[in-house]
mmCIF file of C-alpha atoms and ligand atoms in Angstrom:
data_model
loop_
_atom_site.group_PDB
_atom_site.id
_atom_site.type_symbol
_atom_site.label_atom_id
_atom_site.label_comp_id
_atom_site.label_asym_id
_atom_site.label_seq_id
_atom_site.Cartn_x
_atom_site.Cartn_y
_atom_site.Cartn_z
ATOM 1 C CA UNK A 125 -22.265 7.114 -19.285
ATOM 2 C CA UNK A 126 -21.295 10.725 -18.881
ATOM 3 C CA UNK A 127 -17.543 10.724 -19.543
ATOM 4 C CA UNK A 128 -16.863 12.771 -16.413
ATOM 5 C CA UNK A 129 -18.591 10.042 -14.400
ATOM 6 C CA UNK A 130 -16.324 7.374 -15.819
ATOM 7 C CA UNK A 131 -13.111 9.206 -14.843
ATOM 8 C CA UNK A 132 -10.739 7.231 -12.635
ATOM 9 C CA UNK A 133 -10.573 8.196 -8.983
ATOM 10 C CA UNK A 134 -7.884 6.930 -6.634
ATOM 11 C CA UNK A 135 -9.270 5.383 -3.433
ATOM 12 C CA UNK A 136 -7.350 5.642 -0.157
ATOM 13 C CA UNK A 137 -8.125 3.644 2.948
ATOM 14 C CA UNK A 138 -8.300 5.169 6.426
ATOM 15 C CA UNK A 139 -4.512 4.999 6.664
ATOM 16 C CA UNK A 140 -4.217 7.076 3.485
ATOM 17 C CA UNK A 141 -2.867 4.106 1.574
ATOM 18 C CA UNK A 142 -3.924 3.730 -2.052
ATOM 19 C CA UNK A 143 -6.073 0.620 -2.269
ATOM 20 C CA UNK A 144 -8.081 0.897 -5.429
ATOM 21 C CA UNK A 145 -9.254 2.907 -8.380
ATOM 22 C CA UNK A 146 -12.941 3.471 -8.962
ATOM 23 C CA UNK A 147 -15.072 5.530 -11.304
ATOM 24 C CA UNK A 148 -16.076 9.083 -10.480
ATOM 25 C CA UNK A 149 -19.651 7.827 -10.354
ATOM 26 C CA UNK A 150 -18.789 5.352 -7.582
ATOM 27 C CA UNK A 151 -16.665 7.968 -5.790
ATOM 28 C CA UNK A 152 -19.504 10.495 -5.806
ATOM 29 C CA UNK A 153 -21.903 7.836 -4.514
ATOM 30 C CA UNK A 154 -19.540 6.964 -1.649
ATOM 31 C CA UNK A 155 -19.118 10.674 -0.966
ATOM 32 C CA UNK A 156 -22.857 11.335 -1.032
ATOM 33 C CA UNK A 157 -23.530 8.386 1.281
ATOM 34 C CA UNK A 158 -20.972 9.705 3.744
ATOM 35 C CA UNK A 159 -18.615 6.743 3.304
ATOM 36 C CA UNK A 160 -15.789 8.812 1.862
ATOM 37 C CA UNK A 161 -14.341 12.310 1.679
ATOM 38 C CA UNK A 162 -12.585 14.012 -1.191
ATOM 39 C CA UNK A 163 -8.848 14.585 -0.819
ATOM 40 C CA UNK A 164 -7.493 17.705 -2.461
ATOM 41 C CA UNK A 165 -3.896 18.858 -2.778
ATOM 42 C CA UNK A 166 -3.483 22.291 -1.306
ATOM 43 C CA UNK A 167 -1.090 24.761 -2.936
ATOM 44 C CA UNK A 168 1.295 24.401 0.049
ATOM 45 C CA UNK A 169 1.660 20.660 -0.572
ATOM 46 C CA UNK A 170 -0.628 19.548 2.242
ATOM 47 C CA UNK A 171 -3.916 17.694 1.780
ATOM 48 C CA UNK A 172 -7.365 18.756 2.794
ATOM 49 C CA UNK A 173 -10.457 16.574 3.020
ATOM 50 C CA UNK A 174 -13.997 17.584 2.076
ATOM 51 C CA UNK A 175 -17.324 16.029 2.933
ATOM 52 C CA UNK A 176 -20.045 15.917 0.295
ATOM 53 C CA UNK A 177 -21.622 19.214 1.335
ATOM 54 C CA UNK A 178 -18.234 20.949 1.582
ATOM 55 C CA UNK A 179 -17.160 19.572 -1.788
ATOM 56 C CA UNK A 180 -20.374 20.706 -3.432
ATOM 57 C CA UNK A 181 -19.456 24.249 -2.480
ATOM 58 C CA UNK A 182 -15.908 24.086 -3.854
ATOM 59 C CA UNK A 183 -15.910 26.085 -7.067
ATOM 60 C CA UNK A 184 -14.568 24.203 -10.067
ATOM 61 C CA UNK A 185 -11.858 25.913 -12.083
ATOM 62 C CA UNK A 186 -12.429 26.257 -15.792
ATOM 63 C CA UNK A 187 -10.197 23.246 -16.491
ATOM 64 C CA UNK A 188 -11.879 21.023 -13.909
ATOM 65 C CA UNK A 189 -14.374 18.393 -14.923
ATOM 66 C CA UNK A 190 -17.766 18.635 -13.327
ATOM 67 C CA UNK A 191 -20.946 16.639 -13.199
ATOM 68 C CA UNK A 192 -24.270 18.440 -13.537
ATOM 69 C CA UNK A 193 -27.265 17.311 -11.600
ATOM 70 C CA UNK A 194 -30.697 18.858 -11.587
ATOM 71 C CA UNK A 195 -29.898 21.061 -8.623
ATOM 72 C CA UNK A 196 -26.160 21.597 -8.677
ATOM 73 C CA UNK A 197 -22.892 21.137 -10.464
ATOM 74 C CA UNK A 198 -20.147 19.206 -8.675
ATOM 75 C CA UNK A 199 -16.491 18.881 -9.415
ATOM 76 C CA UNK A 200 -15.154 15.397 -10.214
ATOM 77 C CA UNK A 201 -12.864 14.253 -7.393
ATOM 78 C CA UNK A 202 -9.449 12.761 -8.201
ATOM 79 C CA UNK A 203 -8.740 11.135 -4.853
ATOM 80 C CA UNK A 204 -11.128 9.972 -2.135
ATOM 81 C CA UNK A 205 -10.513 8.766 1.399
ATOM 82 C CA UNK A 206 -12.702 5.972 2.764
ATOM 83 C CA UNK A 207 -13.963 5.952 6.326
ATOM 84 C CA UNK A 208 -14.274 2.202 6.502
ATOM 85 C CA UNK A 209 -12.068 -0.565 5.189
ATOM 86 C CA UNK A 210 -14.971 -2.804 4.326
ATOM 87 C CA UNK A 211 -16.059 -0.756 1.321
ATOM 88 C CA UNK A 212 -13.208 -2.266 -0.641
ATOM 89 C CA UNK A 213 -11.726 -5.758 -0.518
ATOM 90 C CA UNK A 214 -9.331 -6.393 2.331
ATOM 91 C CA UNK A 215 -6.185 -8.257 1.698
ATOM 92 C CA UNK A 216 -3.755 -9.961 3.979
ATOM 93 C CA UNK A 217 -0.108 -9.376 3.237
ATOM 94 C CA UNK A 218 0.883 -12.540 1.423
ATOM 95 C CA UNK A 219 3.748 -14.498 2.845
ATOM 96 C CA UNK A 220 5.971 -14.347 -0.205
ATOM 97 C CA UNK A 221 9.660 -14.128 -0.860
ATOM 98 C CA UNK A 222 9.117 -10.696 -2.369
ATOM 99 C CA UNK A 223 7.244 -9.406 0.663
ATOM 100 C CA UNK A 224 9.916 -10.694 3.041
ATOM 101 C CA UNK A 225 12.544 -8.802 1.051
ATOM 102 C CA UNK A 226 10.290 -5.752 1.167
ATOM 103 C CA UNK A 227 9.777 -6.034 4.910
ATOM 104 C CA UNK A 228 13.500 -6.390 5.547
ATOM 105 C CA UNK A 229 14.368 -3.821 2.847
ATOM 106 C CA UNK A 230 16.969 -6.118 1.302
ATOM 107 C CA UNK A 231 18.977 -5.855 4.497
ATOM 108 C CA UNK A 232 20.733 -8.789 6.118
ATOM 109 C CA UNK A 233 19.071 -8.980 9.521
ATOM 110 C CA UNK A 234 22.305 -10.127 11.167
ATOM 111 C CA UNK A 235 25.022 -7.777 9.865
ATOM 112 C CA UNK A 236 22.810 -4.924 8.643
ATOM 113 C CA UNK A 237 24.312 -4.854 5.171
ATOM 114 C CA UNK A 238 22.107 -4.103 2.181
ATOM 115 C CA UNK A 239 22.478 -6.492 -0.745
ATOM 116 C CA UNK A 240 21.056 -7.364 -4.135
ATOM 117 C CA UNK A 241 18.301 -9.872 -3.752
ATOM 118 C CA UNK A 242 20.357 -12.521 -5.515
ATOM 119 C CA UNK A 243 22.923 -12.220 -2.713
ATOM 120 C CA UNK A 244 20.400 -12.716 0.065
ATOM 121 C CA UNK A 245 18.993 -15.922 1.478
ATOM 122 C CA UNK A 246 15.892 -16.434 3.513
ATOM 123 C CA UNK A 247 17.047 -17.741 6.874
ATOM 124 C CA UNK A 248 15.025 -19.725 9.410
ATOM 125 C CA UNK A 249 15.977 -17.994 12.690
ATOM 126 C CA UNK A 250 15.224 -21.178 14.625
ATOM 127 C CA UNK A 251 16.376 -23.838 12.175
ATOM 128 C CA UNK A 252 13.672 -25.913 10.545
ATOM 129 C CA UNK A 253 14.975 -29.203 11.894
ATOM 130 C CA UNK A 254 14.805 -27.731 15.405
ATOM 131 C CA UNK A 255 11.110 -27.072 14.959
ATOM 132 C CA UNK A 256 11.389 -23.521 13.589
ATOM 133 C CA UNK A 257 8.334 -22.718 11.461
ATOM 134 C CA UNK A 258 8.337 -21.127 8.026
ATOM 135 C CA UNK A 259 6.513 -17.978 9.110
ATOM 136 C CA UNK A 260 6.805 -14.209 9.173
ATOM 137 C CA UNK A 261 8.127 -14.469 12.733
ATOM 138 C CA UNK A 262 10.863 -16.985 11.942
ATOM 139 C CA UNK A 263 12.131 -16.021 8.467
ATOM 140 C CA UNK A 264 14.539 -13.155 7.820
ATOM 141 C CA UNK A 265 16.795 -11.974 5.024
ATOM 142 C CA UNK A 266 20.391 -12.996 5.546
ATOM 143 C CA UNK A 267 23.479 -12.419 3.446
ATOM 144 C CA UNK A 268 25.366 -15.456 2.259
ATOM 145 C CA UNK A 269 28.261 -14.836 4.627
ATOM 146 C CA UNK A 270 26.066 -14.531 7.741
ATOM 147 C CA UNK A 271 24.054 -17.514 6.595
ATOM 148 C CA UNK A 272 27.232 -19.570 6.309
ATOM 149 C CA UNK A 273 28.508 -18.484 9.734
ATOM 150 C CA UNK A 274 25.161 -19.142 11.407
ATOM 151 C CA UNK A 275 24.762 -22.493 9.686
ATOM 152 C CA UNK A 276 22.263 -24.754 11.376
ATOM 153 C CA UNK A 277 22.276 -22.962 14.724
ATOM 154 C CA UNK A 278 20.066 -20.555 16.603
ATOM 155 C CA UNK A 279 21.318 -16.935 16.731
ATOM 156 C CA UNK A 280 22.255 -17.415 20.404
ATOM 157 C CA UNK A 281 24.298 -20.516 19.654
ATOM 158 C CA UNK A 282 26.018 -18.692 16.801
ATOM 159 C CA UNK A 283 26.615 -15.551 18.924
ATOM 160 C CA UNK A 284 24.623 -13.483 16.418
ATOM 161 C CA UNK A 285 21.915 -10.917 16.974
ATOM 162 C CA UNK A 286 18.915 -10.007 14.895
ATOM 163 C CA UNK A 287 18.715 -6.317 14.050
ATOM 164 C CA UNK A 288 14.989 -6.439 14.721
ATOM 165 C CA UNK A 289 12.473 -9.039 15.691
ATOM 166 C CA UNK A 290 10.717 -10.351 12.581
ATOM 167 C CA UNK A 291 6.989 -9.708 12.444
ATOM 168 C CA UNK A 292 4.098 -9.948 10.052
ATOM 169 C CA UNK A 293 3.968 -6.613 8.188
ATOM 170 C CA UNK A 294 1.040 -4.363 8.995
ATOM 171 C CA UNK A 295 0.727 -2.707 5.636
ATOM 172 C CA UNK A 296 -1.760 -3.920 3.110
ATOM 173 C CA UNK A 297 -0.592 -4.594 -0.389
ATOM 174 C CA UNK A 298 -1.564 -2.256 -3.120
ATOM 175 C CA UNK A 299 -3.912 -4.529 -4.920
ATOM 176 C CA UNK A 300 -6.013 -3.354 -7.768
ATOM 177 C CA UNK A 301 -4.425 -0.363 -9.365
ATOM 178 C CA UNK A 302 -3.657 -0.746 -13.002
ATOM 179 C CA UNK A 303 -0.356 1.074 -13.480
ATOM 180 C CA UNK A 304 -1.071 1.673 -17.141
ATOM 181 C CA UNK A 305 -3.940 4.029 -16.326
ATOM 182 C CA UNK A 306 -3.194 7.657 -16.901
ATOM 183 C CA UNK A 307 -2.392 9.037 -13.514
ATOM 184 C CA UNK A 308 -3.605 12.388 -12.481
ATOM 185 C CA UNK A 309 -0.868 14.474 -10.818
ATOM 186 C CA UNK A 310 -2.756 14.419 -7.536
ATOM 187 C CA UNK A 311 -2.248 10.622 -7.400
ATOM 188 C CA UNK A 312 1.519 10.822 -7.508
ATOM 189 C CA UNK A 313 2.137 11.213 -3.786
ATOM 190 C CA UNK A 314 -0.001 8.155 -2.971
ATOM 191 C CA UNK A 315 1.206 6.035 -5.891
ATOM 192 C CA UNK A 316 4.827 6.587 -4.868
ATOM 193 C CA UNK A 317 4.030 5.472 -1.317
ATOM 194 C CA UNK A 318 2.177 2.452 -2.575
ATOM 195 C CA UNK A 319 4.929 1.318 -4.925
ATOM 196 C CA UNK A 320 6.664 -0.562 -2.143
ATOM 197 C CA UNK A 321 3.549 -2.504 -1.313
ATOM 198 C CA UNK A 322 3.004 -4.048 -4.727
ATOM 199 C CA UNK A 323 2.269 -7.709 -4.395
ATOM 200 C CA UNK A 324 4.062 -9.702 -7.048
ATOM 201 C CA UNK A 325 2.749 -13.076 -6.025
ATOM 202 C CA UNK A 326 6.020 -14.973 -5.888
ATOM 203 C CA UNK A 327 5.242 -17.700 -3.436
ATOM 204 C CA UNK A 328 7.824 -18.806 -0.957
ATOM 205 C CA UNK A 329 8.393 -22.511 -1.018
ATOM 206 C CA UNK A 330 8.320 -23.658 2.579
HETATM 207 ZN ZN1 ZN B 148 24.955 -10.450 6.880
#
């Protein structure tokens, strides 16, 4: 394969979240088929998107890699934005201890303090023996002190208030990016955003 065609391209979903890495060959196919646009960093720090025909007309700098076809020469994209989610595997946010800590940002949902993970418990808002499920909507991070005060009571009974109502997170985990790949500078913005969505696969024991 042409080495330019095997370059790694970062794939963003419609919400501009990094979801995958593909080859330049795949990226150019998605672009040509109208399923994706190229994302380019502008000198002012913003991002601009290009359709296939617009991208074909973007001149490549001398240091840019290009692919030659019979009729034209096209620059290798570094980042593409998909129009549809279904071009790449979808993933539910796994209900894991790690993801609960991520959702609650290591903050006790009763007192609002931020703690090390080792100093946080996962609390059933409605206690388990009162029929409270082990679910996104009924599990929150709680510091040891709040957990002790609350004991086996509902927040109302304990006179405590949740900082926010627990919900299933809307973000999708960052699933298939191999962090050991050499990252192009243009990936940095999206990789940094995606860092917090890494799924570590620690399963919560119900
Ligand atoms: Zn607390």
